């Protein structure tokens, strides 16, 4: 895993999710792909930009995955999706080169939990919402050495949080059909994400390289 930008909707109704995303994104060019390796592109450099490329697949029995090409946290989308479908939405973003990790949970139109850490810079961590029953005092894994206690929230910890809701974020994407939204702008995502390697460009605010 190098770079990850995705969110997940707790639903078995992929078609309903696709329709909601069509309305939210305004993208009208939609195709079906049965091989994830056909996807490809780059991430948007401006985190304020909404995705111009999304791939939607039923990666888990009860969860629809949306992988996309934006570092926008998509709060308004997640509020609307979780409210309209009366369900949970989980957002995950990660970049291993700079140790940046993000997790958020929405339920029925409300953001319940948000965690964000950046270990390569001086950014203050985000720890929003009431902690889950499975959590320690702070988000992530608790480590103790010579009486000193520290907490670490990385990819494995983010994955563990998702698993507590029955969501596996590492699955074989080549074994399913994807519904792909493409605005035909030059920015997309896909194989770079699926192969866990993004293209390098100028250093944006999130310091991912």
PDB file of C-alpha atoms in Angstrom, residues 44-208:
ATOM      1  CA  UNK A  44      -5.886  15.339  -8.130  1.00  0.00           C
ATOM      2  CA  UNK A  45      -3.328  17.651  -6.545  1.00  0.00           C
ATOM      3  CA  UNK A  46      -5.885  20.008  -4.983  1.00  0.00           C
ATOM      4  CA  UNK A  47      -7.628  18.470  -1.972  1.00  0.00           C
ATOM      5  CA  UNK A  48     -10.542  20.889  -2.476  1.00  0.00           C
ATOM      6  CA  UNK A  49     -11.414  19.268  -5.785  1.00  0.00           C
ATOM      7  CA  UNK A  50     -14.153  16.664  -5.940  1.00  0.00           C
ATOM      8  CA  UNK A  51     -13.346  13.360  -7.648  1.00  0.00           C
ATOM      9  CA  UNK A  52     -13.344  13.333 -11.434  1.00  0.00           C
ATOM     10  CA  UNK A  53     -12.989   9.564 -11.507  1.00  0.00           C
ATOM     11  CA  UNK A  54     -14.701   6.943  -9.350  1.00  0.00           C
ATOM     12  CA  UNK A  55     -14.868   3.157  -9.519  1.00  0.00           C
ATOM     13  CA  UNK A  56     -17.721   1.458  -7.666  1.00  0.00           C
ATOM     14  CA  UNK A  57     -17.673  -2.232  -6.757  1.00  0.00           C
ATOM     15  CA  UNK A  58     -19.282  -4.663  -4.318  1.00  0.00           C
ATOM     16  CA  UNK A  59     -15.999  -5.653  -2.682  1.00  0.00           C
ATOM     17  CA  UNK A  60     -17.637  -7.138   0.407  1.00  0.00           C
ATOM     18  CA  UNK A  61     -20.977  -8.893   0.761  1.00  0.00           C
ATOM     19  CA  UNK A  62     -22.463  -5.976   2.702  1.00  0.00           C
ATOM     20  CA  UNK A  63     -20.228  -3.094   1.601  1.00  0.00           C
ATOM     21  CA  UNK A  64     -19.950  -1.159  -1.665  1.00  0.00           C
ATOM     22  CA  UNK A  65     -16.479   0.310  -2.267  1.00  0.00           C
ATOM     23  CA  UNK A  66     -15.777   3.561  -4.087  1.00  0.00           C
ATOM     24  CA  UNK A  67     -12.145   4.165  -5.058  1.00  0.00           C
ATOM     25  CA  UNK A  68     -11.484   7.614  -6.469  1.00  0.00           C
ATOM     26  CA  UNK A  69      -8.873  10.233  -7.349  1.00  0.00           C
ATOM     27  CA  UNK A  70      -9.318  12.971  -4.744  1.00  0.00           C
ATOM     28  CA  UNK A  71      -7.883  13.749  -1.315  1.00  0.00           C
ATOM     29  CA  UNK A  72     -11.053  15.650  -0.466  1.00  0.00           C
ATOM     30  CA  UNK A  73     -12.610  14.145   2.675  1.00  0.00           C
ATOM     31  CA  UNK A  74     -16.007  14.346   0.949  1.00  0.00           C
ATOM     32  CA  UNK A  75     -17.892  15.171   4.131  1.00  0.00           C
ATOM     33  CA  UNK A  76     -20.943  16.557   2.311  1.00  0.00           C
ATOM     34  CA  UNK A  77     -21.149  13.466   0.106  1.00  0.00           C
ATOM     35  CA  UNK A  78     -20.886  11.126   3.072  1.00  0.00           C
ATOM     36  CA  UNK A  79     -23.535  13.017   5.028  1.00  0.00           C
ATOM     37  CA  UNK A  80     -25.929  12.865   2.075  1.00  0.00           C
ATOM     38  CA  UNK A  81     -25.200   9.245   1.200  1.00  0.00           C
ATOM     39  CA  UNK A  82     -25.564   7.977   4.751  1.00  0.00           C
ATOM     40  CA  UNK A  83     -28.719  10.040   5.270  1.00  0.00           C
ATOM     41  CA  UNK A  84     -30.447   9.132   2.014  1.00  0.00           C
ATOM     42  CA  UNK A  85     -29.631   5.430   2.294  1.00  0.00           C
ATOM     43  CA  UNK A  86     -29.994   5.409   6.101  1.00  0.00           C
ATOM     44  CA  UNK A  87     -26.756   3.535   6.499  1.00  0.00           C
ATOM     45  CA  UNK A  88     -23.089   3.739   7.465  1.00  0.00           C
ATOM     46  CA  UNK A  89     -20.309   5.234   5.347  1.00  0.00           C
ATOM     47  CA  UNK A  90     -16.629   4.701   6.124  1.00  0.00           C
ATOM     48  CA  UNK A  91     -13.909   6.903   4.614  1.00  0.00           C
ATOM     49  CA  UNK A  92     -10.272   5.806   4.422  1.00  0.00           C
ATOM     50  CA  UNK A  93      -7.217   7.629   3.136  1.00  0.00           C
ATOM     51  CA  UNK A  94      -3.591   6.631   3.585  1.00  0.00           C
ATOM     52  CA  UNK A  95      -0.133   7.429   2.257  1.00  0.00           C
ATOM     53  CA  UNK A  96       2.655   5.238   3.552  1.00  0.00           C
ATOM     54  CA  UNK A  97       5.572   7.322   2.269  1.00  0.00           C
ATOM     55  CA  UNK A  98       4.702  10.232   4.544  1.00  0.00           C
ATOM     56  CA  UNK A  99       2.805   8.228   7.206  1.00  0.00           C
ATOM     57  CA  UNK A 100      -0.587   9.944   6.746  1.00  0.00           C
ATOM     58  CA  UNK A 101      -3.719   8.023   7.764  1.00  0.00           C
ATOM     59  CA  UNK A 102      -7.388   9.007   7.874  1.00  0.00           C
ATOM     60  CA  UNK A 103     -10.547   7.240   9.023  1.00  0.00           C
ATOM     61  CA  UNK A 104     -14.092   8.557   9.359  1.00  0.00           C
ATOM     62  CA  UNK A 105     -17.460   6.968  10.090  1.00  0.00           C
ATOM     63  CA  UNK A 106     -20.847   8.440   9.177  1.00  0.00           C
ATOM     64  CA  UNK A 107     -24.215   7.004  10.112  1.00  0.00           C
ATOM     65  CA  UNK A 108     -27.617   8.191   8.905  1.00  0.00           C
ATOM     66  CA  UNK A 109     -26.437  11.718   8.080  1.00  0.00           C
ATOM     67  CA  UNK A 110     -24.128  12.252  11.057  1.00  0.00           C
ATOM     68  CA  UNK A 111     -20.355  12.113  11.344  1.00  0.00           C
ATOM     69  CA  UNK A 112     -19.689   9.971  14.405  1.00  0.00           C
ATOM     70  CA  UNK A 113     -15.921   9.484  14.338  1.00  0.00           C
ATOM     71  CA  UNK A 114     -12.930  11.048  12.595  1.00  0.00           C
ATOM     72  CA  UNK A 115      -9.248  10.205  13.057  1.00  0.00           C
ATOM     73  CA  UNK A 116      -6.363  11.754  11.160  1.00  0.00           C
ATOM     74  CA  UNK A 117      -2.636  11.532  11.832  1.00  0.00           C
ATOM     75  CA  UNK A 118       0.486  12.664   9.985  1.00  0.00           C
ATOM     76  CA  UNK A 119       3.722  11.284  11.399  1.00  0.00           C
ATOM     77  CA  UNK A 120       6.006  13.043   8.939  1.00  0.00           C
ATOM     78  CA  UNK A 121       5.072  16.606   9.857  1.00  0.00           C
ATOM     79  CA  UNK A 122       3.914  18.870  12.655  1.00  0.00           C
ATOM     80  CA  UNK A 123       0.213  18.591  11.855  1.00  0.00           C
ATOM     81  CA  UNK A 124      -1.997  18.197  14.904  1.00  0.00           C
ATOM     82  CA  UNK A 125      -3.848  14.861  14.944  1.00  0.00           C
ATOM     83  CA  UNK A 126      -7.632  14.817  14.648  1.00  0.00           C
ATOM     84  CA  UNK A 127      -9.537  12.735  17.189  1.00  0.00           C
ATOM     85  CA  UNK A 128     -13.211  13.607  16.771  1.00  0.00           C
ATOM     86  CA  UNK A 129     -16.214  11.872  18.254  1.00  0.00           C
ATOM     87  CA  UNK A 130     -16.923   9.342  20.959  1.00  0.00           C
ATOM     88  CA  UNK A 131     -14.424   6.518  20.968  1.00  0.00           C
ATOM     89  CA  UNK A 132     -15.576   3.052  19.952  1.00  0.00           C
ATOM     90  CA  UNK A 133     -15.974   0.271  22.497  1.00  0.00           C
ATOM     91  CA  UNK A 134     -12.961  -1.556  21.055  1.00  0.00           C
ATOM     92  CA  UNK A 135     -10.651   1.478  21.362  1.00  0.00           C
ATOM     93  CA  UNK A 136      -8.097   2.277  24.045  1.00  0.00           C
ATOM     94  CA  UNK A 137      -7.771   5.752  25.558  1.00  0.00           C
ATOM     95  CA  UNK A 138      -6.363   7.077  22.278  1.00  0.00           C
ATOM     96  CA  UNK A 139      -6.922   5.924  18.687  1.00  0.00           C
ATOM     97  CA  UNK A 140      -4.858   3.056  17.351  1.00  0.00           C
ATOM     98  CA  UNK A 141      -2.489   0.501  18.834  1.00  0.00           C
ATOM     99  CA  UNK A 142      -1.253   0.894  22.401  1.00  0.00           C
ATOM    100  CA  UNK A 143       2.479   0.305  22.887  1.00  0.00           C
ATOM    101  CA  UNK A 144       4.265   0.387  26.239  1.00  0.00           C
ATOM    102  CA  UNK A 145       8.027   0.425  26.754  1.00  0.00           C
ATOM    103  CA  UNK A 146       9.805   1.016  30.058  1.00  0.00           C
ATOM    104  CA  UNK A 147       6.675   2.517  31.560  1.00  0.00           C
ATOM    105  CA  UNK A 148       6.058   4.894  28.638  1.00  0.00           C
ATOM    106  CA  UNK A 149       2.762   4.458  26.767  1.00  0.00           C
ATOM    107  CA  UNK A 150       2.347   5.538  23.161  1.00  0.00           C
ATOM    108  CA  UNK A 151      -0.408   5.058  20.601  1.00  0.00           C
ATOM    109  CA  UNK A 152       0.091   4.480  16.889  1.00  0.00           C
ATOM    110  CA  UNK A 153      -2.554   4.739  14.157  1.00  0.00           C
ATOM    111  CA  UNK A 154      -1.268   3.382  10.855  1.00  0.00           C
ATOM    112  CA  UNK A 155      -2.610   1.327   7.973  1.00  0.00           C
ATOM    113  CA  UNK A 156      -2.998  -1.879   9.978  1.00  0.00           C
ATOM    114  CA  UNK A 157      -4.853  -0.006  12.707  1.00  0.00           C
ATOM    115  CA  UNK A 158      -7.109   1.669  10.135  1.00  0.00           C
ATOM    116  CA  UNK A 159      -7.762  -1.741   8.602  1.00  0.00           C
ATOM    117  CA  UNK A 160      -8.563  -3.126  12.060  1.00  0.00           C
ATOM    118  CA  UNK A 161     -11.096  -0.344  12.670  1.00  0.00           C
ATOM    119  CA  UNK A 162     -12.825  -1.210   9.392  1.00  0.00           C
ATOM    120  CA  UNK A 163     -12.900  -4.896  10.299  1.00  0.00           C
ATOM    121  CA  UNK A 164     -14.838  -4.071  13.462  1.00  0.00           C
ATOM    122  CA  UNK A 165     -17.694  -3.082  11.127  1.00  0.00           C
ATOM    123  CA  UNK A 166     -17.401  -6.179   8.960  1.00  0.00           C
ATOM    124  CA  UNK A 167     -15.447  -4.375   6.249  1.00  0.00           C
ATOM    125  CA  UNK A 168     -12.324  -5.778   4.607  1.00  0.00           C
ATOM    126  CA  UNK A 169     -10.502  -3.066   2.668  1.00  0.00           C
ATOM    127  CA  UNK A 170      -7.914  -5.389   1.109  1.00  0.00           C
ATOM    128  CA  UNK A 171      -9.724  -7.645  -1.365  1.00  0.00           C
ATOM    129  CA  UNK A 172      -9.100  -8.975  -4.869  1.00  0.00           C
ATOM    130  CA  UNK A 173     -10.422  -6.174  -7.042  1.00  0.00           C
ATOM    131  CA  UNK A 174      -9.912  -8.128 -10.272  1.00  0.00           C
ATOM    132  CA  UNK A 175     -12.693 -10.580  -9.436  1.00  0.00           C
ATOM    133  CA  UNK A 176     -15.645  -8.192  -9.753  1.00  0.00           C
ATOM    134  CA  UNK A 177     -17.392  -5.805 -12.102  1.00  0.00           C
ATOM    135  CA  UNK A 178     -16.745  -2.102 -11.547  1.00  0.00           C
ATOM    136  CA  UNK A 179     -18.984   0.804 -12.461  1.00  0.00           C
ATOM    137  CA  UNK A 180     -16.651   3.610 -13.508  1.00  0.00           C
ATOM    138  CA  UNK A 181     -17.467   7.330 -13.518  1.00  0.00           C
ATOM    139  CA  UNK A 182     -15.121   9.406 -15.670  1.00  0.00           C
ATOM    140  CA  UNK A 183     -15.503  13.116 -16.331  1.00  0.00           C
ATOM    141  CA  UNK A 184     -13.015  12.774 -19.217  1.00  0.00           C
ATOM    142  CA  UNK A 185     -10.651  15.202 -17.528  1.00  0.00           C
ATOM    143  CA  UNK A 186      -7.044  14.102 -17.502  1.00  0.00           C
ATOM    144  CA  UNK A 187      -7.124  13.034 -13.868  1.00  0.00           C
ATOM    145  CA  UNK A 188      -8.260   9.554 -12.927  1.00  0.00           C
ATOM    146  CA  UNK A 189      -7.263   6.732 -10.639  1.00  0.00           C
ATOM    147  CA  UNK A 190      -7.135   3.012 -10.873  1.00  0.00           C
ATOM    148  CA  UNK A 191      -4.205   0.785 -11.589  1.00  0.00           C
ATOM    149  CA  UNK A 192      -1.900   3.183  -9.748  1.00  0.00           C
ATOM    150  CA  UNK A 193      -4.135   2.748  -6.724  1.00  0.00           C
ATOM    151  CA  UNK A 194      -4.808  -0.928  -7.255  1.00  0.00           C
ATOM    152  CA  UNK A 195      -1.107  -1.652  -7.682  1.00  0.00           C
ATOM    153  CA  UNK A 196      -0.391   0.599  -4.680  1.00  0.00           C
ATOM    154  CA  UNK A 197       1.779   3.162  -6.401  1.00  0.00           C
ATOM    155  CA  UNK A 198       0.873   6.736  -7.365  1.00  0.00           C
ATOM    156  CA  UNK A 199       2.718   8.966  -9.793  1.00  0.00           C
ATOM    157  CA  UNK A 200       4.905  11.636  -8.279  1.00  0.00           C
ATOM    158  CA  UNK A 201       4.358  15.317  -8.937  1.00  0.00           C
ATOM    159  CA  UNK A 202       4.919  18.607  -7.155  1.00  0.00           C
ATOM    160  CA  UNK A 203       4.542  18.392  -3.398  1.00  0.00           C
ATOM    161  CA  UNK A 204       1.000  19.389  -2.366  1.00  0.00           C
ATOM    162  CA  UNK A 205      -0.120  20.490   1.087  1.00  0.00           C
ATOM    163  CA  UNK A 206      -0.648  16.981   2.421  1.00  0.00           C
ATOM    164  CA  UNK A 207       3.119  16.231   2.032  1.00  0.00           C
ATOM    165  CA  UNK A 208       2.562  12.796   0.544  1.00  0.00           C
TER     166      UNK A 208
END
